[in-house]
Structures are given as structure tokens and as C-alpha cells.
Coordinates of C-alpha atoms (C1' of nucleotides) in Angstrom, one line a residue:
Chain A
M26 CA 0.0 0.0 0.0
T27 CA 1.2 3.4 0.8
Q28 CA 3.5 2.8 3.7
K29 CA 7.2 2.8 3.9
N30 CA 8.4 -0.7 3.9
P31 CA 12.1 -1.2 3.9
D32 CA 12.0 -4.9 3.5
P33 CA 8.7 -6.5 3.4
A34 CA 9.9 -10.0 2.9
Q35 CA 11.8 -10.1 6.2
H36 CA 9.2 -8.5 8.3
P37 CA 6.8 -11.3 9.1
I38 CA 6.0 -10.8 12.8
R39 CA 7.9 -7.7 13.2
H40 CA 5.0 -5.3 13.2
R41 CA 2.2 -7.7 13.9
A42 CA 1.3 -6.0 17.1
S43 CA 1.3 -2.6 15.5
G44 CA -1.1 -3.8 12.9
E45 CA -3.4 -5.4 15.4
L46 CA -3.5 -2.3 17.5
R47 CA -4.2 -0.1 14.5
A48 CA -7.1 -2.3 13.5
V49 CA -8.6 -2.5 17.0
A50 CA -8.2 1.2 17.4
L51 CA -9.9 2.0 14.2
E52 CA -12.9 -0.1 15.2
Q53 CA -13.1 1.7 18.5
F54 CA -12.6 5.2 17.1
S55 CA -15.4 4.7 14.7
A56 CA -17.8 3.0 17.1
V57 CA -17.5 5.1 20.2
G58 CA -15.4 8.1 19.1
F59 CA -11.8 9.1 19.7
A60 CA -12.5 10.9 23.0
G61 CA -14.7 7.9 24.0
T62 CA -11.9 5.4 23.4
S63 CA -9.3 4.9 26.1
L64 CA -5.9 3.5 25.5
Q65 CA -6.7 0.8 28.1
Q66 CA -9.7 -0.3 26.0
I67 CA -7.6 -0.6 22.9
A68 CA -4.9 -2.5 24.8
D69 CA -7.4 -4.9 26.3
A70 CA -9.3 -5.6 23.1
A71 CA -6.0 -6.3 21.3
G72 CA -4.6 -8.4 24.1
Y73 CA -1.7 -6.1 25.0
S74 CA -1.0 -3.7 27.9
K75 CA -1.5 0.0 27.7
S76 CA 2.3 0.5 27.8
S77 CA 2.6 -1.6 24.7
V78 CA 0.2 0.7 22.8
L79 CA 2.3 3.7 23.9
Y80 CA 5.4 1.8 22.9
H81 CA 4.3 1.4 19.2
F82 CA 2.6 4.9 19.1
V83 CA 4.0 7.9 20.8
S84 CA 0.5 9.1 21.8
K85 CA -3.1 8.6 21.4
E86 CA -3.2 11.3 18.7
A87 CA -0.3 9.7 16.8
L88 CA -2.3 6.4 16.8
L89 CA -5.3 8.2 15.3
D90 CA -3.0 9.7 12.8
E91 CA -1.5 6.5 11.7
V92 CA -4.9 4.7 11.6
L93 CA -6.4 7.4 9.3
T94 CA -3.4 8.1 7.1
P95 CA -3.8 5.2 4.6
A96 CA -7.3 6.2 3.8
I97 CA -6.4 9.8 3.4
N98 CA -3.5 8.9 1.1
C99 CA -6.0 7.0 -1.1
L100 CA -8.4 9.8 -1.2
E101 CA -5.7 12.2 -2.1
E102 CA -4.8 10.1 -5.2
I103 CA -8.4 10.1 -6.2
V104 CA -8.7 13.9 -5.8
D105 CA -5.6 14.4 -7.7
R106 CA -6.8 12.3 -10.5
L107 CA -10.1 14.2 -10.5
A108 CA -8.6 17.6 -10.4
S109 CA -6.3 16.9 -13.4
S110 CA -8.9 15.5 -15.5
A111 CA -11.2 17.2 -18.0
G112 CA -14.5 17.8 -16.5
T113 CA -16.5 15.6 -18.8
A114 CA -19.3 13.3 -17.9
Q115 CA -16.9 10.4 -18.5
T116 CA -14.3 11.5 -16.0
R117 CA -17.0 12.3 -13.6
S118 CA -18.3 8.9 -13.8
E119 CA -14.9 7.3 -13.4
F120 CA -14.4 9.5 -10.3
I121 CA -17.6 8.2 -8.8
D122 CA -16.5 4.7 -9.3
E123 CA -13.2 5.3 -7.6
F124 CA -14.9 7.3 -4.9
I125 CA -17.4 4.4 -4.2
D126 CA -14.6 1.9 -3.9
F127 CA -12.8 4.2 -1.6
L128 CA -15.9 4.6 0.7
L129 CA -16.3 0.8 0.8
E130 CA -12.7 0.0 1.5
F131 CA -12.2 2.7 4.1
R132 CA -15.7 2.9 5.6
L133 CA -14.5 3.0 9.2
E134 CA -11.9 5.6 8.5
V135 CA -14.4 7.8 6.6
N136 CA -16.9 7.4 9.3
T137 CA -14.4 8.4 11.9
F138 CA -13.4 11.5 10.1
I139 CA -16.9 12.6 9.0
N140 CA -18.4 12.2 12.4
Q141 CA -15.6 13.6 14.5
G142 CA -13.5 15.6 12.2
Q143 CA -14.8 18.9 13.4
S144 CA -13.9 18.2 16.9
L145 CA -10.4 16.8 16.1
R146 CA -8.9 19.8 14.4
G147 CA -5.2 20.2 15.1
I148 CA -4.4 16.6 14.5
G149 CA -2.3 16.5 11.4
V150 CA -4.2 13.9 9.4
I151 CA -7.5 15.4 10.3
D152 CA -6.6 18.8 8.9
R153 CA -5.1 17.2 5.9
A154 CA -8.4 15.4 5.3
G155 CA -10.4 18.6 5.7
R156 CA -8.3 20.3 3.1
L157 CA -8.8 17.3 0.7
I158 CA -12.5 17.6 1.2
L159 CA -12.4 21.3 0.2
R160 CA -10.4 20.5 -2.8
L161 CA -12.8 17.7 -3.7
T162 CA -15.9 20.1 -3.5
S163 CA -14.2 22.7 -5.6
A164 CA -13.1 20.2 -8.2
L165 CA -16.6 18.8 -8.4
R166 CA -18.6 22.0 -8.6
G167 CA -16.4 24.3 -10.3
D168 CA -17.4 27.9 -9.9
D169 CA -21.1 27.6 -9.3
T170 CA -21.4 27.4 -5.5
S171 CA -25.1 27.0 -5.3
T172 CA -26.8 25.9 -2.0
I173 CA -28.3 22.9 -3.6
D174 CA -25.0 21.5 -5.0
G175 CA -23.4 21.9 -1.6
I176 CA -26.1 20.0 0.1
R177 CA -26.0 17.3 -2.5
F178 CA -22.3 16.7 -1.9
G179 CA -22.7 16.8 1.8
M180 CA -25.6 14.4 1.7
A181 CA -23.6 12.0 -0.4
L182 CA -20.6 12.1 1.9
G183 CA -22.3 12.1 5.2
G184 CA -25.0 9.8 4.0
A185 CA -22.5 7.2 2.8
A186 CA -20.4 7.5 6.0
Y187 CA -23.5 6.8 8.1
T188 CA -25.1 4.2 5.9
L189 CA -22.0 2.0 5.7
V190 CA -21.3 2.0 9.4
A191 CA -24.0 3.1 11.8
G192 CA -26.8 2.4 9.3
A193 CA -25.8 -1.3 9.2
T194 CA -26.6 -1.3 12.9
Y195 CA -30.2 -0.3 12.5
F196 CA -31.0 -2.2 9.3
P197 CA -29.1 -5.4 9.8
D198 CA -32.1 -7.2 8.2
Q199 CA -29.8 -8.1 5.3
V200 CA -26.1 -8.3 5.3
S201 CA -26.5 -7.5 1.7
P202 CA -23.7 -9.0 -0.4
E203 CA -21.1 -6.4 -0.9
E204 CA -21.7 -6.2 -4.6
E205 CA -25.3 -5.3 -4.0
V206 CA -24.4 -2.6 -1.6
R207 CA -21.9 -1.3 -4.1
Q208 CA -24.4 -1.0 -6.9
A209 CA -27.0 0.5 -4.7
L210 CA -24.5 3.0 -3.4
Q211 CA -23.2 3.9 -6.8
S212 CA -26.8 4.5 -8.1
V213 CA -27.6 6.8 -5.2
V214 CA -24.3 8.7 -5.2
T215 CA -24.5 9.1 -9.0
E216 CA -28.0 10.6 -8.6
L217 CA -26.6 13.0 -6.0
L218 CA -23.5 14.1 -7.6
A219 CA -24.2 13.9 -11.3
P220 CA -25.6 17.1 -12.7
V221 CA -29.0 15.8 -13.1
P222 CA -30.4 17.3 -16.1
L223 CA -34.0 17.8 -15.2
R224 CA -35.4 18.1 -11.8
R225 CA -39.0 19.1 -11.2
P226 CA -39.5 22.1 -9.0
I227 CA -40.8 20.6 -5.9
E228 CA -44.5 20.9 -6.1
G229 CA -46.0 24.1 -5.0
K230 CA -46.7 24.3 -1.3
Chain B
M19 CA -24.4 38.2 34.1
T20 CA -26.7 37.3 31.3
Q21 CA -29.9 39.1 30.9
K22 CA -32.6 39.5 33.4
N23 CA -35.2 37.3 31.9
P24 CA -37.8 39.5 30.5
D25 CA -40.3 36.7 29.8
P26 CA -43.8 36.3 31.3
A27 CA -44.1 35.8 34.9
Q28 CA -45.8 32.5 34.2
H29 CA -42.4 30.9 33.8
P30 CA -40.2 32.9 36.2
I31 CA -36.6 32.6 36.5
R32 CA -37.3 29.2 37.9
H33 CA -35.8 27.0 35.4
R34 CA -33.6 29.5 33.5
A35 CA -30.4 27.8 34.5
S36 CA -31.8 24.5 33.6
G37 CA -32.6 25.7 30.1
E38 CA -29.2 27.4 29.6
L39 CA -27.5 24.1 30.7
R40 CA -29.6 22.1 28.3
A41 CA -28.7 24.4 25.4
V42 CA -25.0 24.4 26.1
A43 CA -24.9 20.6 26.7
L44 CA -26.6 20.0 23.4
E45 CA -24.0 22.1 21.5
Q46 CA -21.2 20.2 23.2
F47 CA -22.7 16.8 22.7
S48 CA -23.2 17.4 19.1
A49 CA -19.8 19.1 18.5
V50 CA -17.4 16.9 20.5
G51 CA -19.6 14.0 21.4
F52 CA -21.1 12.8 24.7
A53 CA -18.0 10.9 25.9
G54 CA -15.9 13.8 24.8
T55 CA -17.9 16.4 26.8
S56 CA -17.2 16.7 30.5
L57 CA -19.6 18.2 33.1
Q58 CA -17.0 20.8 33.9
Q59 CA -16.9 22.0 30.3
I60 CA -20.7 22.3 30.2
A61 CA -20.6 24.1 33.5
D62 CA -17.9 26.6 32.4
A63 CA -19.5 27.3 29.1
A64 CA -22.8 28.0 30.8
G65 CA -21.3 30.0 33.6
Y66 CA -22.2 27.7 36.4
S67 CA -20.3 25.2 38.6
K68 CA -20.1 21.6 38.0
S69 CA -22.2 21.0 41.1
S70 CA -24.9 23.1 39.7
V71 CA -25.2 20.9 36.7
L72 CA -25.6 17.9 38.9
Y73 CA -28.1 19.8 41.0
H74 CA -30.4 20.3 37.9
F75 CA -29.7 16.9 36.4
V76 CA -29.1 13.8 38.4
S77 CA -26.4 12.5 36.1
K78 CA -24.7 13.1 32.8
E79 CA -26.9 10.5 31.2
A80 CA -30.0 12.1 32.6
L81 CA -28.8 15.4 31.0
L82 CA -28.5 13.8 27.7
D83 CA -31.9 12.3 28.1
E84 CA -33.5 15.6 28.8
V85 CA -31.7 17.2 26.0
L86 CA -32.8 14.8 23.3
T87 CA -36.4 14.1 24.5
P88 CA -38.1 17.1 23.0
A89 CA -36.8 16.1 19.6
I90 CA -37.7 12.4 20.0
N91 CA -41.2 13.4 21.0
C92 CA -41.5 15.5 17.9
L93 CA -40.3 12.6 15.8
E94 CA -42.7 10.3 17.4
E95 CA -45.6 12.4 16.5
I96 CA -44.5 12.5 12.9
V97 CA -44.0 8.8 12.7
D98 CA -47.4 8.2 14.3
R99 CA -49.0 10.4 11.7
L100 CA -47.2 8.6 9.0
A101 CA -48.0 5.1 10.3
S102 CA -51.8 5.9 10.6
S103 CA -52.0 7.5 7.1
A104 CA -52.8 6.0 3.8
G105 CA -49.7 5.2 1.8
T106 CA -50.5 7.6 -1.0
A107 CA -48.1 9.9 -2.7
Q108 CA -49.9 12.8 -1.0
T109 CA -49.4 11.6 2.5
R110 CA -45.8 10.7 1.7
S111 CA -45.3 14.3 0.5
E112 CA -46.8 15.6 3.7
F113 CA -44.5 13.4 5.8
I114 CA -41.5 14.7 4.0
D115 CA -42.5 18.3 4.7
E116 CA -42.9 17.5 8.4
F117 CA -39.6 15.5 8.4
I118 CA -37.6 18.4 6.8
D119 CA -39.0 20.7 9.4
F120 CA -38.0 18.3 12.1
L121 CA -34.5 18.0 10.7
L122 CA -34.1 21.8 10.6
E123 CA -35.5 22.5 14.0
F124 CA -33.7 19.7 15.8
R125 CA -30.6 19.5 13.8
L126 CA -28.2 19.2 16.7
E127 CA -30.3 16.6 18.4
V128 CA -30.5 14.5 15.2
N129 CA -26.8 14.9 14.6
T130 CA -26.1 13.8 18.2
F131 CA -28.2 10.7 17.9
I132 CA -27.2 9.7 14.4
N133 CA -23.5 10.1 15.0
Q134 CA -23.4 8.5 18.5
G135 CA -26.6 6.6 18.8
Q136 CA -24.9 3.2 18.4
S137 CA -22.4 3.8 21.2
L138 CA -25.0 5.2 23.6
R139 CA -27.3 2.2 23.8
G140 CA -28.9 1.7 27.2
I141 CA -29.8 5.4 27.7
G142 CA -33.5 5.5 27.7
V143 CA -34.1 8.2 25.1
I144 CA -31.5 6.7 22.8
D145 CA -33.1 3.3 22.7
R146 CA -36.5 5.0 22.2
A147 CA -35.0 6.9 19.2
G148 CA -33.6 3.7 17.8
R149 CA -37.0 2.0 18.0
L150 CA -38.6 5.1 16.3
I151 CA -36.1 4.9 13.4
L152 CA -37.0 1.2 12.9
R153 CA -40.8 2.1 12.9
L154 CA -40.0 4.9 10.5
T155 CA -38.2 2.7 8.0
S156 CA -41.0 0.0 8.1
A157 CA -43.6 2.7 7.7
L158 CA -41.8 4.1 4.6
R159 CA -40.9 1.0 2.8
G160 CA -43.7 -1.4 3.6
D161 CA -42.8 -5.0 2.8
D162 CA -40.2 -4.6 0.2
T163 CA -36.9 -4.6 2.0
S164 CA -34.6 -4.0 -0.8
T165 CA -31.0 -3.0 -0.4
I166 CA -31.4 0.1 -2.4
D167 CA -34.3 1.4 -0.4
G168 CA -32.5 0.8 2.9
I169 CA -29.5 2.7 1.6
R170 CA -31.7 5.5 0.2
F171 CA -33.2 6.0 3.6
G172 CA -29.9 5.8 5.5
M173 CA -28.4 8.3 3.0
A174 CA -31.2 10.8 3.6
L175 CA -31.0 10.5 7.4
G176 CA -27.2 10.4 7.8
G177 CA -26.7 12.8 5.0
A178 CA -29.1 15.4 6.4
A179 CA -27.6 15.0 9.9
Y180 CA -24.1 15.6 8.5
T181 CA -24.9 18.4 6.1
L182 CA -26.9 20.4 8.6
V183 CA -24.2 20.4 11.3
A184 CA -20.8 19.2 10.4
G185 CA -21.2 20.1 6.7
A186 CA -21.7 23.7 7.6
T187 CA -18.2 23.7 9.0
Y188 CA -16.6 22.7 5.7
F189 CA -18.8 24.7 3.4
P190 CA -19.3 27.9 5.3
D191 CA -19.0 29.8 2.0
Q192 CA -22.6 30.8 2.3
V193 CA -24.7 30.8 5.4
S194 CA -27.5 30.2 3.0
P195 CA -30.8 31.6 4.1
E196 CA -32.7 29.1 6.0
E197 CA -35.4 29.0 3.4
E198 CA -33.0 28.3 0.6
V199 CA -31.5 25.3 2.7
R200 CA -34.9 24.1 3.4
Q201 CA -35.9 24.0 -0.3
A202 CA -32.6 22.3 -1.3
L203 CA -33.0 19.8 1.4
Q204 CA -36.5 19.1 0.5
S205 CA -35.5 18.6 -3.1
V206 CA -32.8 16.1 -2.3
V207 CA -34.7 14.3 0.4
T208 CA -37.7 13.9 -1.9
E209 CA -35.5 12.4 -4.6
L210 CA -34.1 10.0 -2.1
L211 CA -37.3 8.9 -0.4
A212 CA -40.0 9.3 -2.9
P213 CA -40.4 6.1 -4.9
V214 CA -39.0 7.6 -7.9
P215 CA -40.6 5.7 -10.8
L216 CA -37.9 6.5 -13.4
R217 CA -34.7 8.3 -12.6
R218 CA -32.2 6.5 -14.6
P219 CA -31.0 8.9 -17.3
I220 CA -28.1 10.2 -15.2
E221 CA -25.5 8.7 -17.5
G222 CA -25.8 11.6 -19.7
K223 CA -22.9 10.8 -21.9
Chain C
dA28 C1' 29.0 -17.4 25.7
dC29 C1' 28.3 -12.6 25.1
dG30 C1' 26.0 -8.2 24.3
dC31 C1' 22.7 -5.5 21.6
dT32 C1' 18.2 -4.5 20.5
dA33 C1' 13.3 -4.8 19.7
dA34 C1' 9.0 -5.9 22.2
dC35 C1' 6.7 -5.7 26.1
dT36 C1' 5.1 -4.8 30.9
dG37 C1' 3.9 -3.1 35.9
dA38 C1' 4.4 0.6 38.8
dC39 C1' 3.6 5.1 39.1
dC40 C1' 2.5 10.2 38.0
dG41 C1' -0.6 14.4 37.9
dA42 C1' -4.8 15.7 35.9
dT43 C1' -9.4 15.0 35.2
dC44 C1' -13.5 12.2 35.2
dG45 C1' -18.6 11.6 37.2
dG46 C1' -20.6 12.0 41.4
dT47 C1' -21.6 13.1 46.8
dC48 C1' -22.3 16.1 50.5
dA49 C1' -22.7 19.8 53.7
dG50 C1' -23.6 23.9 53.7
dA51 C1' -24.4 29.4 52.1
dG52 C1' -27.3 32.8 49.9
dT53 C1' -31.9 34.3 48.5
dC54 C1' -36.7 34.5 48.3
dT55 C1' -41.4 33.6 50.1
dG56 C1' -45.3 33.1 53.3
dC57 C1' -46.5 33.4 57.9
Chain D
dG9 C1' -38.4 37.4 62.7
dC10 C1' -38.2 33.2 61.0
dA11 C1' -39.0 28.6 58.9
dG12 C1' -38.7 26.4 54.8
dA13 C1' -37.8 25.7 50.0
dC14 C1' -35.0 26.6 46.1
dT15 C1' -30.6 27.6 43.9
dC16 C1' -26.0 27.3 43.9
dT17 C1' -21.2 26.2 45.4
dG18 C1' -16.4 24.4 47.1
dA19 C1' -14.4 20.6 49.1
dC20 C1' -13.9 16.1 48.5
dC21 C1' -14.1 11.0 46.8
dG22 C1' -12.6 6.8 44.1
dA23 C1' -11.8 5.7 39.5
dT24 C1' -9.8 6.4 35.2
dC25 C1' -7.5 9.2 32.0
dG26 C1' -3.0 9.8 28.8
dG27 C1' 1.7 9.4 29.5
dT28 C1' 6.6 8.2 31.7
dC29 C1' 10.0 5.1 33.2
dA30 C1' 12.8 1.4 34.8
dG31 C1' 13.1 -3.0 34.1
dT32 C1' 12.3 -7.9 32.1
dT33 C1' 12.1 -10.9 28.4
dA34 C1' 13.3 -13.2 23.8
dG35 C1' 15.8 -13.4 19.6
dC36 C1' 20.0 -12.7 16.9
dG37 C1' 24.7 -11.7 15.3
dT38 C1' 29.3 -12.3 16.9

DNA sequence: ACGCTAACTGACCGATCGGTCAGAGTCTGC
DNA sequence: GCAGACTCTGACCGATCGGTCAGTTAGCGT
């Protein structure tokens, strides 16, 4: 992926604990929040001591940073690609494909940032993500900054973050095969982000 | 300090502090989360002591309960009305109007519940809200529990919760007059929730 | 055998957490 | 004047927070 790996072949167990801790921490951060997760909880859930957590990560914030960075790196590549493309319907459609894949792969990371990003300002990776979101919006909706387009983008982002994590809690009726979720998500996000040609003026009220 | 309450003698200064604390607590809960908010922070922000907070509310959980209850009561009325109505396009449209008003009036409460509801189970009002959401989904999508409809509803709910609170942080370019936001929101939510018969031509290549 | 180093841990620290309690100040009705 | 209720507070409690540190392992090159 996007991590520095001097010699991947000869590092079998080397960073096993580090990876386990990252995975456990991500689940906790997304489920109960960064502030609501204690280092002790993470350590217990991963089967280590609190001291071990602080051995692998210099601080709780650094742990959050490392946990979210791979997702932000991936998003950055997507935004770069979108920004350097022609604004055709074709490139837009390609972007949506990539974006959906990103949402599905990093759903916990996205949920963590979307739900708590505003309260975690000052942490490196959070600010970086915030800047990326701004770049993404301006790349998507060029100059016209209409209210409706802003809301459409926010709904797509916040809605996906909620649906893919918290939503599954309330609608666990079907564990919907991944591919089915993907198609549904793509359909809805496309509706929201694509410049829909004709939209009836909501009936007179 | 603050103003001498100039409101009717019917409701004297009796519960002034209580109301201030509720308002401050709601902002904090929505902004930094329930776990991330300390009673001391709430007390400081409201200009009281921590002991005062615990005088008006028997516990932190009880404070959350009282803060969210008005919103849940309002939502319950809306769901009751929807459930007892005929499933016509007309009643559906009326529901959406009420729902949008609800989202706008109680945006902080909705945001709090949507973002943290899963981690706050066991608190009375949270469980009640969870049951209401389930009732709402079943009232909206009768028997057909398709993946796409579940996602559409989740996107509308989670997207609105995000857009109306956190989203405003990232897109503060316009403080969009309330009425404009309302129309945009109604347009998008209608698209998402209304059983759109035919909305496929997005691939405008 | 040795020493070096990465991995890991318990004991401990000051700060803060939610919560309890014994009052102090203020207002009212008698 | 005074009793009582209401509002508010500081002092205090045990638990837990994020974080530090000295020390114990186990593996590896020499």
C-alpha cells in the first residue's frame, strides 16, 4: 500500500502487534469516538498492555493519525486524478467509481473523520483530510457554488459514511452482499453528484 | 451576568439555569460527542459550577436524556402520523415536509443521535429513538426490504444530519438563508425517499 | 558465551473524570 | 423574625485518563 516498507519480505511478525493495534483502534474510534476510546480499552481488546500501545505509538493522537493516514492517502490520489482530468461526464463517472470503492474500502476511516472531524482539528491527518474535502468540492462543482449543490455533496458524503457503518446497525435485516451494496451506493451517489439534467421544481406548497 | 429574563411571569426565573445548561450541553454533545464532553466543560460554558449541573440533572446521562427528549417526542408524532395515514403519494409528501421541518428544528439533536446513537445504547431516550427509526423505516418501505431502499433512507437520514451540522463547517461559504437550505434539502430528500418511478438517465454521456 | 536491541510490561504520576455532600445565599409566606 | 424551600457552590471521593520510566524478556549476530 502506501506505507514505507524497507524490507517487506523479512518482516513477518515484526509489526504484527502494531497492525493489530491499528485495526482495533480503528474499530473503537469509529464506534465510540476518539474521545470515548481509552488506550486501556484498545490494549485490552488487542490483548496487550496499555504500555505496549504507547510503545508502538508515541501518543493517542499519533495512533489516530496512523490509523487514518492510509485512507487519506488513497483519497488524495483520487482527488488528484479528478482535479487533473477534463470535466467531462466520462471523467466524472470514473471518479464516482473510484470514490465508491474508496468509501467501501475505508468505511470506518471515513466514518471516523466525517463524524468527528470537526472536533479533532489540530491533529495532522484530520486537517489534511479537511483540506482534501475542500479540494474535492471545488473540483466537483467548479465555480457555481449553489446551495443545492453543496447540500447534494454533503448528503452523499455524510450519508455514505452513516449508511456504511452506523446504518448497518439499525438495518441489519440483510447483510447485503457487498456487490449489491456497491451497486445501490453507486446508483444513489451518482444521482446526488451527477448534474441531473431535469429536476422538477418541488410541487407548489 | 446574562440578561434579566424578561419573559412572562408565568415561567419565572425558575428554570432559567436548567434551560441554559440544556442548550449548552446540546451544543457540546453534538460538537465533541457525549463521551468527549465533561460536566466541567458544560458548567464553564454556561457560567455555572459543575455541582450546579448535577443539581439540575441527576447525572450526565440524565442530562443527555432531557436534552434529546423534545426532539424524540416531535419525531414520534411525525412517525405516528405517517403510520396511521394511507400510503398515498400525497401523505408521503406531507410526511417529507414534516420531516424536513423536524430536521431543521432539531438538527443538533438529530446529529447527536445519528453520530453517536450506536455507542449510547442503554440510555432511555437513545433506545427510544432507535425504535422510532425502525418504525419509520418500516412505515416508509412497507414490505419490500430491498437493499437500495434501505440505503436511500440511510443516506437521507445520515446525509441530512451531517450536512446540517458538520457540513456547515466545511462549506461555510454561504450561510444560505434558512429558506434556501430548506428547499434544497426538500428537493434532495424527496428524490431519495420518494419512490421515484424512473430516474435513470443520469448517465448523460 | 556474550552483548545488543526490539518488544513488552507493571508501577507510578498528575490531571481530570462523574458524582456526593454539607452547607451558604436568597426569596417567600407566615 | 423566622422557617422552609430553592438555587448554587467548594471541598472532597474513588476511578480512570494519557503518559513516563525502569526493568524484564526473547531473539540474533558475533
